């Protein structure tokens, strides 16, 4: 699948079309069914899922982001619903080969200072959902979109899934993006969309302190999956630049040029450093997910701190590597790695993460870790 995507990655990036063809390729390769939570005879474990995301992202990070959000949102039943409901939903997803996406906001102690963008009004059977929200991948092609919304009567924050083609749902694609052009990002507008009881997945806590330990893993899991997309960008950029240099497209002569060797040494070291940090966070997240509802109350904050560290290191490596490879080789399409890295990291300020990591390390603050994901 990665080889297939790499063959026409530049052409698809330039076209910037919704990922309809890419979704079909994922379906045909069996990845939509494979990247579901592990169960008897189905799904893959967290480490394997992240390895697949990274391999796909190295070939095309837009598709890697689609797959990352799909994999994490297929876990939504486990994060928010009962075990029985989660199992039934995962089995239906497997049968139907659904592609998942969504945007569930992380709990915040400052929740009350923001007006809700999505609201739900109770009715005799279920709810009516209205509002607008941006979705960073697969908004235009997903079969299930997971969002959180505030109940207008009780103030509860509910997590729901919206099936593809639901009445009252419109999607405005983000045209002419700087990068991640094939990810299918867009703004969804919900105009009195009917939400049945079967589409209600559960409650999202108002703040990080009231979150159940396993539910608290939802946002760090997504951010960690996107770290693997960032690693894929780094690996893809370095590999393509190296192949171009070997093929005679270097700005400087390859071989024994000491400056060129020094540059590749620095970039390869940065890539290996980011990989090591992300792998550590991935191993810790995998153990936490395997523990399930019996997770210790202190563990999510420790997991989130490692994920925030991984995100910080990966973002820096992705921006540095993708910028500097442009100095090493002269070929059309090499700039897409830099553009993709910029879009992937743009909405998550490094300074806030570093302060949160520092406060957790110094004071053991759980709230500080949660703040890293806003």
XYZ file of C-alpha atoms in Angstrom:
374
model
C 0.000 0.000 0.000
C 2.804 2.436 0.839
C 4.578 1.697 -2.447
C 1.324 2.268 -4.311
C 0.781 5.645 -2.633
C 4.385 6.761 -3.131
C 4.197 6.147 -6.879
C 1.769 9.029 -7.493
C 2.098 11.049 -4.287
C 3.323 14.205 -6.032
C 0.546 14.194 -8.635
C -2.156 13.662 -6.020
C -0.688 16.383 -3.808
C -0.761 18.835 -6.700
C -4.367 17.923 -7.564
C -5.503 18.322 -3.941
C -8.726 16.371 -4.485
C -10.860 14.796 -1.742
C -9.433 11.381 -0.766
C -12.085 9.330 -2.541
C -9.541 7.261 -4.464
C -7.320 6.986 -1.398
C -10.225 5.659 0.668
C -10.864 3.021 -2.009
C -7.206 1.984 -1.876
C -7.336 1.671 1.920
C -10.473 -0.431 1.601
C -8.996 -2.715 -1.050
C -5.809 -3.172 0.972
C -7.876 -4.239 3.992
C -6.500 -1.462 6.202
C -9.867 -0.012 7.238
C -10.816 -3.383 8.711
C -7.341 -4.147 10.029
C -6.962 -0.891 11.931
C -9.637 -1.526 14.519
C -9.078 -2.304 18.216
C -7.816 -5.839 18.843
C -10.382 -8.527 19.537
C -10.873 -12.244 18.887
C -9.767 -12.791 15.316
C -9.796 -9.127 14.374
C -8.011 -5.804 14.711
C -4.421 -4.977 15.576
C -2.630 -3.975 18.753
C -1.563 -0.380 19.357
C 2.102 -0.841 18.400
C 1.206 -2.521 15.113
C -1.408 0.082 14.295
C 1.065 2.908 14.845
C 3.712 1.144 12.740
C 1.212 0.893 9.872
C 0.295 4.581 10.214
C 3.965 5.576 10.109
C 4.700 3.445 7.026
C 1.734 4.909 5.142
C 2.623 8.463 6.246
C 6.176 8.089 4.911
C 4.636 7.555 1.472
C 1.815 10.102 1.829
C 1.277 11.882 5.125
C -2.224 13.005 4.132
C -3.328 9.384 3.926
C -1.337 8.655 7.077
C -3.388 11.292 8.912
C -6.620 9.803 7.575
C -5.562 6.390 8.838
C -4.387 7.759 12.212
C -7.721 9.414 12.920
C -9.582 6.346 11.671
C -7.700 4.030 14.013
C -8.079 6.224 17.096
C -11.756 6.953 16.505
C -12.530 3.255 16.118
C -11.509 3.133 19.798
C -14.262 5.633 20.661
C -16.606 2.938 21.920
C -14.009 1.784 24.432
C -13.215 5.323 25.532
C -16.819 6.476 26.029
C -19.303 3.551 25.892
C -19.841 0.298 27.770
C -17.889 -2.842 26.869
C -20.958 -4.430 25.291
C -21.716 -1.366 23.176
C -18.084 -0.999 22.146
C -17.840 -4.634 21.017
C -21.040 -4.421 18.978
C -19.903 -1.174 17.343
C -16.465 -2.562 16.465
C -17.977 -5.678 14.915
C -20.379 -3.586 12.838
C -17.502 -1.348 11.747
C -15.552 -4.412 10.692
C -18.468 -5.827 8.682
C -19.224 -2.538 6.953
C -15.564 -1.519 6.488
C -16.304 1.940 7.884
C -13.831 4.787 7.664
C -13.904 6.824 10.896
C -12.908 10.386 11.670
C -13.960 13.151 14.007
C -12.969 15.813 16.494
C -13.624 15.343 20.214
C -12.242 18.216 22.229
C -10.054 17.462 25.226
C -11.544 18.343 28.640
C -10.415 21.711 29.978
C -10.668 23.538 33.277
C -11.505 26.644 31.204
C -14.476 24.987 29.470
C -16.983 27.495 30.812
C -15.210 30.417 29.135
C -16.009 29.102 25.647
C -19.379 29.041 23.913
C -20.143 25.539 22.595
C -19.852 25.153 18.840
C -22.128 22.091 18.790
C -25.329 21.811 20.819
C -27.867 19.025 21.243
C -31.537 19.499 22.057
C -33.414 16.528 23.540
C -36.477 15.195 21.753
C -38.829 12.282 22.373
C -36.362 9.771 20.943
C -32.778 10.986 20.944
C -31.530 14.477 20.180
C -31.262 17.147 17.507
C -27.687 18.291 16.840
C -26.714 21.677 15.382
C -23.551 23.727 14.878
C -20.278 23.790 12.961
C -16.891 22.180 13.535
C -13.647 21.726 11.630
C -12.423 18.183 11.006
C -8.791 17.805 9.982
C -9.038 14.590 7.945
C -11.592 12.565 5.974
C -14.425 15.014 6.630
C -15.491 14.625 3.016
C -15.386 10.815 2.807
C -15.763 9.297 6.299
C -18.533 6.806 7.063
C -18.675 7.815 10.743
C -17.807 11.211 12.247
C -17.342 11.347 16.033
C -17.921 14.665 17.808
C -18.787 16.000 21.259
C -21.668 18.402 21.853
C -23.287 20.153 24.807
C -26.838 19.230 25.790
C -28.831 22.470 25.858
C -30.965 21.260 28.805
C -28.609 19.441 31.165
C -25.247 20.930 30.147
C -23.807 17.428 29.786
C -21.148 16.939 27.117
C -22.166 13.992 24.952
C -20.078 12.070 22.416
C -22.003 10.964 19.337
C -21.311 9.447 15.946
C -22.810 10.849 12.754
C -23.265 8.369 9.869
C -22.286 9.297 6.352
C -25.155 10.849 4.414
C -27.137 11.842 7.501
C -29.792 14.418 6.722
C -28.784 17.964 7.645
C -25.011 17.384 7.330
C -22.999 19.435 4.857
C -19.223 19.530 4.469
C -17.250 22.443 3.067
C -13.787 21.173 2.044
C -10.732 23.241 2.887
C -9.535 24.090 -0.612
C -6.004 25.231 -1.448
C -4.417 24.169 1.841
C -0.698 24.741 2.251
C -0.124 21.064 3.030
C -1.913 17.811 3.862
C -3.894 18.584 0.724
C -5.262 15.074 0.246
C -6.369 14.555 3.855
C -9.938 15.659 3.113
C -10.137 18.327 5.821
C -13.214 20.496 5.990
C -15.850 22.181 8.096
C -18.973 20.202 8.871
C -22.219 22.098 9.310
C -24.955 20.301 11.237
C -28.465 21.641 10.750
C -30.866 19.913 13.142
C -29.314 16.505 12.575
C -31.235 13.657 14.215
C -29.173 11.678 16.725
C -30.750 8.356 17.678
C -30.011 6.586 20.981
C -27.825 4.139 19.035
C -25.596 6.999 17.892
C -24.964 8.238 21.419
C -21.617 6.837 22.527
C -21.328 8.269 26.021
C -20.371 11.292 28.095
C -17.243 13.382 27.822
C -16.129 14.821 31.171
C -16.265 18.578 31.698
C -12.688 18.728 32.962
C -9.603 16.569 33.159
C -9.990 15.925 36.879
C -13.385 14.234 36.507
C -12.375 12.031 33.559
C -12.322 8.272 34.070
C -8.725 7.036 33.721
C -9.322 5.114 30.494
C -11.390 7.920 28.931
C -8.528 10.314 29.699
C -6.387 8.402 27.191
C -8.540 9.419 24.211
C -6.846 12.723 23.348
C -3.262 11.563 24.076
C -3.919 8.510 21.890
C -4.876 10.717 18.947
C -1.905 13.017 19.427
C 0.444 10.041 19.645
C -0.969 8.541 16.442
C -0.319 11.888 14.756
C 3.261 11.781 16.109
C 3.680 8.674 13.978
C 2.430 10.675 11.002
C 5.132 13.233 11.812
C 7.751 10.489 11.982
C 6.535 9.248 8.617
C 7.075 12.717 7.156
C 10.631 12.773 8.537
C 11.434 9.308 7.174
C 9.836 10.042 3.801
C 11.679 13.356 3.384
C 15.073 11.905 4.308
C 14.646 8.856 2.095
C 13.542 10.879 -0.929
C 16.355 13.420 -0.512
C 18.930 10.636 -0.135
C 17.671 8.873 -3.271
C 17.779 12.146 -5.197
C 21.352 12.783 -4.047
C 22.412 9.320 -5.093
C 20.747 9.838 -8.445
C 22.655 13.031 -9.206
C 20.087 15.635 -8.175
C 22.188 17.038 -5.349
C 22.824 20.750 -4.885
C 26.277 19.609 -3.805
C 28.256 16.624 -4.970
C 27.508 13.452 -2.975
C 30.070 10.860 -2.008
C 32.696 12.178 0.380
C 31.644 15.830 0.609
C 32.207 16.463 4.362
C 29.530 19.157 4.585
C 26.948 16.907 2.973
C 27.886 14.015 5.226
C 27.666 16.264 8.283
C 24.204 17.463 7.288
C 22.898 13.950 6.750
C 24.446 12.886 10.035
C 22.630 15.662 11.880
C 19.316 14.951 10.184
C 19.543 11.187 10.661
C 20.374 11.729 14.341
C 17.367 14.021 14.767
C 15.155 11.408 13.131
C 16.504 8.635 15.359
C 16.041 10.755 18.486
C 12.416 11.482 17.646
C 11.829 7.823 16.829
C 13.206 6.691 20.186
C 11.025 9.118 22.146
C 7.886 8.248 20.191
C 8.538 4.523 20.544
C 8.813 4.900 24.316
C 5.519 6.794 24.469
C 3.943 4.188 22.186
C 5.014 1.325 24.451
C 3.615 3.072 27.543
C 0.359 3.912 25.758
C 0.045 0.300 24.580
C 0.332 -0.993 28.145
C -2.264 1.520 29.353
C -4.708 0.574 26.587
C -4.189 -3.121 27.334
C -5.040 -2.473 30.985
C -8.428 -1.065 29.999
C -10.991 0.034 32.615
C -8.743 -1.144 35.453
C -6.187 1.559 34.659
C -4.687 3.275 37.695
C -5.928 6.826 38.235
C -2.380 8.241 38.141
C -1.318 6.523 34.937
C -3.069 8.718 32.307
C -1.125 11.810 33.431
C 2.171 9.931 33.103
C 1.170 8.662 29.658
C 0.072 12.135 28.570
C 3.371 13.660 29.732
C 5.312 11.204 27.571
C 3.022 11.867 24.615
C 3.462 15.631 25.002
C 7.230 15.103 25.042
C 7.039 12.912 21.944
C 4.920 15.515 20.178
C 7.398 18.270 21.039
C 10.435 16.336 19.817
C 8.700 15.057 16.684
C 7.379 18.484 15.696
C 10.846 19.987 15.958
C 12.425 17.143 13.987
C 9.777 17.273 11.272
C 10.118 21.017 10.730
C 13.919 20.938 10.854
C 14.409 17.916 8.605
C 11.852 18.955 5.986
C 13.346 22.459 5.793
C 16.936 21.333 5.463
C 16.355 18.614 2.858
C 15.358 21.395 0.470
C 18.988 22.527 0.649
C 20.253 19.078 -0.284
C 18.364 18.206 -3.439
C 16.618 20.018 -6.263
C 13.546 18.178 -7.467
C 9.820 18.903 -7.908
C 7.641 17.728 -5.059
C 10.263 17.658 -2.319
C 8.675 20.742 -0.781
C 5.498 18.786 0.019
C 7.162 17.298 3.092
C 7.801 20.760 4.531
C 4.278 21.934 3.708
C 2.757 18.810 5.268
C 4.867 19.185 8.418
C 3.849 22.825 8.782
C 0.135 22.029 8.606
C 0.422 19.005 10.899
C 2.159 20.999 13.645
C 0.622 24.456 13.183
C -2.181 24.259 15.747
C -0.202 22.915 18.695
C 2.195 25.533 20.173
C 5.428 24.035 21.487
C 5.735 26.587 24.299
C 2.502 25.512 25.947
C 3.511 21.844 25.803
C 6.927 22.548 27.301
C 5.440 24.542 30.178
C 2.949 21.766 30.870
C 5.652 19.108 30.780
C 7.774 21.216 33.132
C 4.940 21.724 35.606
C 4.140 18.010 35.611
C 7.788 17.159 36.176
C 8.273 19.773 38.877
C 4.927 19.658 40.686
C 3.290 16.436 39.476
C 0.369 18.461 38.136
C -2.238 16.460 36.241
C -3.984 19.621 35.085
C -0.769 20.837 33.481
C -0.515 17.712 31.364
C -4.077 18.053 30.139
C -3.367 21.689 29.232
C -0.697 20.480 26.821
C -3.410 19.170 24.527
C -5.314 22.439 24.046
